[in-house]
Amino acid sequence: MSWVDDYTNSLMKSAPTPGALLVRGEGCYVWDVDGKRYLDFLGGIAVNSLGHAHPVLVKAVSEQVASLVHISNLFASPQQIELAQTLTRITGAGSQGRVFFGNSGAEAIEAAIKLARRNKQHGTIIALENSFHGRTTGSVSLTGKPALREDFEPLLPQVSHIASTIEALEAAMTHDVAALVVEPIKGEAGVIPLPDGYLQRARELCTEFGALLIIDEIQTGAGRTGTWFAYQQAGIVPDAVAIAKGIGGGVPIGALVTFGAASDLFTKGQHGSTFGGNPLATGAAIAVIGEIERAGLIENAAVRGPQIRAAIEGLPLVASTRGAGLLIGIVLTEPVATEVAATALQLGLIVNAANDSSLRIAPPLIVGGAEITEFVSLLTTALEAHA
Ligand SMILES: *Cc1c(COP(=O)(O)O)cnc(C)c1O
């Protein structure tokens, strides 16, 4: 029996087929059970901000495990308070900001949905077509991919999915809207940015109609796009931002940060999570954020992203690239993304086929010149195989 059989015979049938059995990682590389090395340009889908086995994260987690892992929300920990203060600082929410901690992106979105209910209990939540907000019942209700929703209906009522245009938003906005939930760049859809000016217009309309502007930065946040959060490049302030993936560097954590008056919507006892904000996960996120700042990794994302895109554009099968910083979509001229990703894996390169005709890469924020050179060489070979 191979590990594939063991996997298939034990994991829930909803699981995708895994590409390799990984046993170890270091920096931008992982190794499988046979000792084969892979250059990881997906970073656990925008999660491993510091790469694998980064000494700063290893130390923070090891020391925290040896001290205090879990205490429940009946008690506070210095790590939880420090991370909440840090998140209100880096989001720009400031002293009016408040933080809810969960354990995943979907939980951050669930908190956002309840926040929207608190804003207008019977109001509509607007989300975008082709968006991704998670797989739990609430978050999948917002997800704009019918294939992910249909088998589980009825889902949340009063969610409307609109096209990702300013005109569609203007047409949809009324006083019944409780919240607009958007990704600044749709990661799962193949790294598709919102149209220019969208977030600014969304801010105006949400303010005018009393709707919350909730930004899902679960994939784009934690410095990946060249600023702490992508909305900061639009110069706007949301009412809430959902954070997860890269902020814990691989240790599961999710957070919802509220801004201004939205911070007063929840009252004592209205929301909670047993594991949320535990000292292990919050200590890990403090270490990740600290290292991103110390090592200048946001600047690295801002510089390396364009470098990677310049090197990719002009390769066989490549029509264009899109995204920001180190969240990059590669649009192909033929619907062979799945085949290219499979060939890349054989060659020892991890990339993701977001759909038939686009690849997604989200390398660790520590990525350097040598890894980019190796990436371009491996990707070129993989593309040539299908051109
Ligand atoms: C991954 C993701 C989610 C869901 O996060 P989970 O941790 O898988 O629950 C939600 N929104 C966006 C934009 C994501 O990329």
Coordinates of C-alpha atoms and ligand atoms in Angstrom, one line a residue:
M1 CA 0.0 0.0 0.0
S2 CA 1.3 3.4 -0.9
W3 CA 0.8 6.5 1.2
V4 CA -1.7 7.7 -1.4
D5 CA -3.9 4.6 -0.7
D6 CA -3.6 5.2 3.1
Y7 CA -4.5 8.8 2.6
T8 CA -7.5 8.0 0.3
N9 CA -8.7 5.3 2.7
S10 CA -8.6 7.5 5.8
L11 CA -9.2 11.1 4.9
M12 CA -12.7 12.4 4.2
K13 CA -13.7 12.0 0.6
S14 CA -14.1 15.8 0.3
A15 CA -10.3 16.1 0.4
P16 CA -8.4 16.8 -2.9
T17 CA -5.7 14.4 -4.1
P18 CA -2.4 15.5 -2.6
G19 CA 0.7 16.1 -4.8
A20 CA 3.3 14.7 -2.4
L21 CA 4.0 13.4 1.1
L22 CA 6.0 16.2 2.7
V23 CA 8.1 15.6 5.7
R24 CA 10.4 18.6 6.2
G25 CA 10.9 22.2 5.2
E26 CA 13.5 24.9 5.4
G27 CA 13.4 28.4 3.9
C28 CA 11.7 28.3 0.5
Y29 CA 12.1 24.5 0.2
V30 CA 10.3 21.4 1.3
W31 CA 11.3 17.8 1.0
D32 CA 9.1 14.7 0.5
V33 CA 9.3 11.3 2.1
D34 CA 11.7 10.1 -0.6
G35 CA 14.1 13.0 0.0
K36 CA 13.1 14.9 -3.2
R37 CA 13.4 18.7 -2.8
Y38 CA 10.8 21.2 -4.0
L39 CA 11.1 24.9 -4.4
D40 CA 7.9 26.1 -2.7
F41 CA 6.5 29.1 -4.6
L42 CA 3.0 28.7 -3.0
G43 CA 4.0 28.9 0.6
G44 CA 1.1 26.8 1.9
I45 CA -1.2 29.1 -0.2
A46 CA 0.1 32.4 1.1
V47 CA 0.5 31.1 4.7
N48 CA 4.2 30.5 5.2
S49 CA 5.3 34.2 5.3
L50 CA 8.7 33.4 6.8
G51 CA 9.1 30.2 4.7
H52 CA 9.6 26.9 6.5
A53 CA 11.2 26.3 9.9
H54 CA 12.2 29.9 10.3
P55 CA 14.4 30.2 13.5
V56 CA 12.4 33.1 14.8
L57 CA 9.1 31.3 14.6
V58 CA 10.6 28.0 15.8
K59 CA 12.0 29.8 18.9
A60 CA 8.8 31.7 19.6
V61 CA 6.5 28.6 19.3
S62 CA 8.9 26.3 21.2
E63 CA 9.2 28.7 24.1
Q64 CA 5.5 29.3 24.2
V65 CA 4.7 25.6 24.2
A66 CA 7.0 25.1 27.1
S67 CA 5.3 27.8 29.0
L68 CA 1.5 28.3 28.3
V69 CA -0.4 27.0 25.3
H70 CA -4.1 27.5 26.2
I71 CA -6.0 29.2 29.0
S72 CA -9.5 29.8 27.5
N73 CA -11.1 33.2 27.1
L74 CA -11.9 33.3 30.8
F75 CA -8.3 34.6 31.1
A76 CA -6.0 36.9 29.3
S77 CA -2.4 36.5 28.2
P78 CA 0.2 39.1 27.4
Q79 CA 0.6 37.6 23.9
Q80 CA -3.1 38.1 23.1
I81 CA -3.1 41.7 24.3
E82 CA 0.2 42.5 22.5
L83 CA -1.1 41.0 19.2
A84 CA -4.4 42.9 19.4
Q85 CA -2.5 46.1 19.9
T86 CA -0.1 45.2 17.0
L87 CA -3.0 44.4 14.7
T88 CA -4.8 47.7 15.5
R89 CA -1.6 49.5 14.7
I90 CA -0.7 47.8 11.4
T91 CA -4.3 47.9 10.1
G92 CA -4.5 51.6 10.9
A93 CA -7.6 51.0 13.2
G94 CA -5.7 52.7 16.0
S95 CA -7.1 53.2 19.5
Q96 CA -10.7 52.9 18.3
G97 CA -9.9 49.5 16.8
R98 CA -10.9 46.2 18.4
V99 CA -9.8 42.6 17.7
F100 CA -11.7 39.3 17.7
F101 CA -9.5 36.2 17.5
G102 CA -10.5 32.9 15.9
N103 CA -8.5 30.1 14.4
S104 CA -8.9 30.4 10.6
G105 CA -10.0 32.6 7.8
A106 CA -13.5 31.2 7.8
E107 CA -13.9 32.0 11.5
A108 CA -12.8 35.6 10.8
I109 CA -15.5 35.8 8.1
E110 CA -18.1 34.2 10.4
A111 CA -17.3 37.0 12.9
A112 CA -17.7 39.5 10.1
I113 CA -21.1 38.1 9.2
K114 CA -22.3 38.4 12.8
L115 CA -20.9 41.9 12.8
A116 CA -23.0 42.7 9.7
R117 CA -26.1 41.3 11.5
R118 CA -25.4 43.6 14.4
N119 CA -25.2 46.5 12.0
K120 CA -28.6 45.8 10.4
Q121 CA -30.0 42.5 11.6
H122 CA -32.3 41.9 8.7
G123 CA -30.2 43.6 6.1
T124 CA -28.5 42.1 3.0
I125 CA -24.9 41.2 2.7
I126 CA -23.3 42.0 -0.7
A127 CA -20.4 39.8 -1.9
L128 CA -18.8 39.5 -5.3
E129 CA -19.3 36.9 -8.0
N130 CA -16.3 34.5 -8.2
S131 CA -15.1 35.5 -4.7
F132 CA -13.8 33.2 -2.0
H133 CA -14.5 33.7 1.7
G134 CA -14.2 30.1 3.1
R135 CA -16.0 26.8 3.3
T136 CA -18.0 26.9 6.5
T137 CA -21.7 27.4 6.1
G138 CA -21.7 31.1 6.7
S139 CA -18.5 31.9 4.8
V140 CA -19.5 29.7 1.8
S141 CA -22.7 31.6 1.7
L142 CA -20.6 34.7 0.8
T143 CA -18.3 32.7 -1.6
G144 CA -19.2 33.7 -5.1
K145 CA -18.6 30.3 -6.7
P146 CA -22.0 28.5 -7.3
A147 CA -20.2 25.1 -7.6
L148 CA -19.0 25.5 -3.9
R149 CA -22.5 26.6 -2.7
E150 CA -25.1 24.6 -4.6
D151 CA -24.8 21.2 -2.9
F152 CA -25.2 22.8 0.5
E153 CA -28.2 25.1 0.0
P154 CA -30.2 26.4 1.7
L155 CA -27.4 28.7 3.0
L156 CA -27.6 32.1 4.6
P157 CA -30.5 34.1 3.3
Q158 CA -30.2 37.7 2.1
V159 CA -26.7 37.4 0.5
S160 CA -26.5 38.8 -2.9
H161 CA -23.6 38.3 -5.3
I162 CA -22.9 41.1 -7.7
A163 CA -20.4 41.6 -10.6
S164 CA -17.1 43.1 -9.6
T165 CA -17.7 46.5 -11.2
I166 CA -18.4 49.9 -9.8
E167 CA -21.6 50.1 -11.8
A168 CA -22.9 46.9 -10.3
L169 CA -22.1 48.1 -6.8
E170 CA -23.8 51.5 -7.4
A171 CA -26.9 49.6 -8.6
A172 CA -27.0 47.2 -5.6
M173 CA -26.4 49.7 -2.8
T174 CA -29.5 50.6 -0.8
H175 CA -30.4 51.4 2.8
D176 CA -31.1 47.7 3.3
V177 CA -27.5 46.7 2.8
A178 CA -25.8 45.7 6.1
A179 CA -22.4 45.0 4.7
L180 CA -20.3 44.7 1.6
V181 CA -17.6 42.0 1.8
V182 CA -14.8 42.1 -0.7
E183 CA -11.3 40.7 -1.4
P184 CA -9.0 43.5 -2.7
I185 CA -7.5 40.8 -5.0
K186 CA -9.5 37.6 -5.6
G187 CA -6.9 35.0 -4.8
E188 CA -8.7 31.8 -5.4
A189 CA -10.2 33.1 -8.6
G190 CA -6.7 33.4 -10.0
V191 CA -5.4 36.6 -8.4
I192 CA -7.8 39.1 -10.0
P193 CA -7.5 42.7 -8.6
L194 CA -10.6 44.9 -8.1
P195 CA -11.1 47.6 -10.8
D196 CA -9.2 50.8 -10.1
G197 CA -11.2 53.1 -7.9
Y198 CA -13.5 50.3 -6.6
L199 CA -12.5 50.4 -2.9
Q200 CA -12.7 54.2 -2.9
R201 CA -16.2 54.2 -4.4
A202 CA -17.2 51.3 -2.1
R203 CA -16.1 53.4 0.9
E204 CA -18.2 56.3 -0.2
L205 CA -21.3 54.2 -0.9
C206 CA -21.0 52.2 2.4
T207 CA -20.7 55.4 4.4
E208 CA -23.7 57.0 2.5
F209 CA -25.9 53.9 3.0
G210 CA -24.8 52.9 6.5
A211 CA -23.3 49.6 5.3
L212 CA -20.2 48.1 6.7
L213 CA -17.2 47.9 4.4
I214 CA -15.6 44.6 5.3
I215 CA -12.4 43.7 3.5
D216 CA -11.3 40.1 3.3
E217 CA -7.5 40.3 3.5
I218 CA -7.1 36.7 4.5
Q219 CA -4.9 36.0 1.5
T220 CA -3.7 39.5 0.6
G221 CA -2.7 40.6 4.1
A222 CA 0.4 40.3 6.3
G223 CA 2.6 42.2 4.0
R224 CA 2.2 40.0 0.9
T225 CA 1.1 42.7 -1.5
G226 CA 3.8 45.2 -0.6
T227 CA 1.9 46.9 2.2
W228 CA 0.6 45.4 5.4
F229 CA -2.8 45.2 3.8
A230 CA -3.9 45.7 0.2
Y231 CA -6.6 48.3 1.1
Q232 CA -3.9 50.6 2.3
Q233 CA -2.8 51.0 -1.3
A234 CA -6.3 52.4 -2.1
G235 CA -5.9 55.0 0.7
I236 CA -9.2 54.0 2.4
V237 CA -10.2 52.8 5.8
P238 CA -12.6 49.9 6.1
D239 CA -15.1 49.1 8.9
A240 CA -13.6 45.7 9.5
V241 CA -10.8 43.6 8.1
A242 CA -10.6 39.8 8.1
I243 CA -7.1 38.4 8.6
A244 CA -5.6 34.8 8.8
K245 CA -3.3 32.8 6.5
G246 CA 0.1 34.6 6.5
I247 CA -0.2 36.4 9.9
G248 CA 0.6 33.2 11.8
G249 CA 3.3 31.9 9.4
G250 CA 1.7 28.5 9.5
V251 CA 0.3 28.4 13.0
P252 CA -3.5 28.5 12.7
I253 CA -5.0 31.9 13.6
G254 CA -7.7 34.2 12.3
A255 CA -8.7 37.7 13.4
L256 CA -11.4 40.3 12.7
V257 CA -10.3 43.8 13.3
T258 CA -13.0 46.5 13.6
F259 CA -12.6 50.2 13.0
G260 CA -14.3 53.2 14.6
A261 CA -18.0 52.8 15.4
A262 CA -18.0 49.2 14.2
S263 CA -16.0 48.4 17.3
D264 CA -19.1 49.0 19.4
L265 CA -21.4 46.6 17.6
F266 CA -20.7 43.5 19.6
T267 CA -21.6 43.5 23.2
K268 CA -20.3 41.2 26.0
G269 CA -21.1 37.6 25.3
Q270 CA -22.2 37.9 21.7
H271 CA -19.3 36.0 20.1
G272 CA -16.5 33.8 21.1
S273 CA -14.2 30.9 20.4
T274 CA -12.5 28.4 22.7
F275 CA -9.1 28.4 21.0
G276 CA -9.3 31.9 19.7
G277 CA -6.5 34.1 20.8
N278 CA -4.6 31.4 22.7
P279 CA -1.0 32.3 23.7
L280 CA 0.5 29.8 21.3
A281 CA -1.1 31.2 18.1
T282 CA -0.9 34.9 19.2
G283 CA 2.7 34.4 20.3
A284 CA 3.5 33.0 16.9
A285 CA 1.8 35.9 15.1
I286 CA 3.8 38.4 17.2
A287 CA 7.0 36.7 16.1
V288 CA 6.0 36.6 12.5
I289 CA 5.0 40.3 12.4
G290 CA 8.1 41.3 14.3
E291 CA 10.3 39.4 11.8
I292 CA 8.5 40.9 8.8
E293 CA 9.3 44.4 10.2
R294 CA 12.8 43.6 11.3
A295 CA 13.9 42.0 8.0
G296 CA 12.0 44.5 5.8
L297 CA 9.9 41.7 4.2
I298 CA 7.1 44.0 3.1
E299 CA 9.7 46.0 1.1
N300 CA 11.1 42.6 -0.2
A301 CA 7.6 41.7 -1.4
A302 CA 7.2 45.0 -3.1
V303 CA 10.6 44.6 -4.9
R304 CA 10.6 40.8 -5.6
G305 CA 7.0 40.7 -7.0
P306 CA 7.7 43.0 -10.0
Q307 CA 11.1 41.2 -10.5
I308 CA 9.3 37.8 -10.8
R309 CA 6.6 39.2 -13.1
A310 CA 9.2 40.8 -15.4
A311 CA 11.0 37.5 -15.6
I312 CA 7.8 35.5 -16.4
E313 CA 6.3 37.8 -19.0
G314 CA 7.5 36.7 -22.4
L315 CA 7.8 33.0 -21.4
P316 CA 6.0 30.4 -23.6
L317 CA 2.3 30.2 -22.9
V318 CA 2.3 33.3 -20.7
A319 CA -0.3 35.9 -21.8
S320 CA 0.0 38.3 -18.8
T321 CA 0.6 38.5 -15.1
R322 CA -1.5 40.2 -12.5
G323 CA -1.7 40.8 -8.7
A324 CA 0.5 42.8 -6.3
G325 CA 3.7 42.1 -4.5
L326 CA 4.2 38.4 -3.9
L327 CA 0.6 37.4 -4.8
I328 CA 0.9 36.8 -8.5
G329 CA -1.5 35.3 -11.1
I330 CA 0.0 34.0 -14.4
V331 CA -2.6 34.1 -17.2
L332 CA -1.9 31.4 -19.8
T333 CA -2.8 31.6 -23.5
E334 CA -4.1 27.9 -23.3
P335 CA -6.2 26.1 -20.7
V336 CA -3.2 24.0 -19.5
A337 CA -2.6 25.4 -16.0
T338 CA -3.3 22.0 -14.3
E339 CA -0.9 20.2 -16.6
V340 CA 1.8 22.9 -16.2
A341 CA 1.5 22.8 -12.4
A342 CA 1.7 18.9 -12.5
T343 CA 4.9 19.1 -14.6
A344 CA 6.4 21.8 -12.4
L345 CA 5.8 19.5 -9.4
Q346 CA 7.6 16.7 -11.1
L347 CA 10.5 19.1 -11.8
G348 CA 10.6 20.1 -8.1
L349 CA 8.6 23.3 -8.2
I350 CA 5.4 24.0 -6.3
V351 CA 2.9 26.4 -8.0
N352 CA -0.9 26.3 -8.0
A353 CA -3.4 26.0 -10.9
A354 CA -6.1 28.5 -9.7
N355 CA -8.2 27.4 -12.7
D356 CA -7.7 25.9 -16.2
S357 CA -6.0 29.0 -17.6
S358 CA -4.2 30.6 -14.7
L359 CA -1.4 29.8 -12.3
R360 CA -1.1 31.3 -8.8
I361 CA 2.2 31.8 -6.9
A362 CA 2.6 33.1 -3.4
P363 CA 6.1 32.4 -2.3
P364 CA 7.4 33.1 1.2
L365 CA 8.1 36.8 1.8
I366 CA 11.8 35.9 2.4
V367 CA 12.2 34.9 -1.2
G368 CA 15.5 36.1 -2.7
G369 CA 17.3 36.4 -6.0
A370 CA 18.7 32.8 -6.2
E371 CA 15.3 31.3 -5.6
I372 CA 13.8 33.5 -8.2
T373 CA 16.4 32.4 -10.8
E374 CA 15.7 28.8 -10.0
F375 CA 12.0 29.4 -10.2
V376 CA 12.1 31.0 -13.6
S377 CA 14.3 28.1 -14.9
L378 CA 11.9 25.4 -13.6
L379 CA 8.8 27.2 -14.7
T380 CA 10.2 27.8 -18.2
T381 CA 10.8 24.0 -18.6
A382 CA 7.3 23.3 -17.3
L383 CA 5.7 25.8 -19.7
E384 CA 7.8 24.6 -22.7
A385 CA 6.5 21.0 -22.0
H386 CA 3.0 22.2 -22.8
A387 CA 3.5 24.9 -25.4
Ligands
LIG1 C1 -8.2 31.1 2.4 C2 -9.2 32.1 2.4 C3 -10.4 32.1 3.2 C4 -10.7 31.0 4.1 O1 -9.7 30.8 5.1 P1 -9.6 29.4 5.8 O2 -8.5 29.5 6.8 O3 -9.3 28.3 4.8 O4 -10.9 29.1 6.5 C5 -11.2 33.2 3.2 N1 -11.0 34.2 2.3 C6 -9.9 34.3 1.5 C7 -9.7 35.5 0.7 C8 -9.0 33.3 1.5 O5 -8.0 33.3 0.7

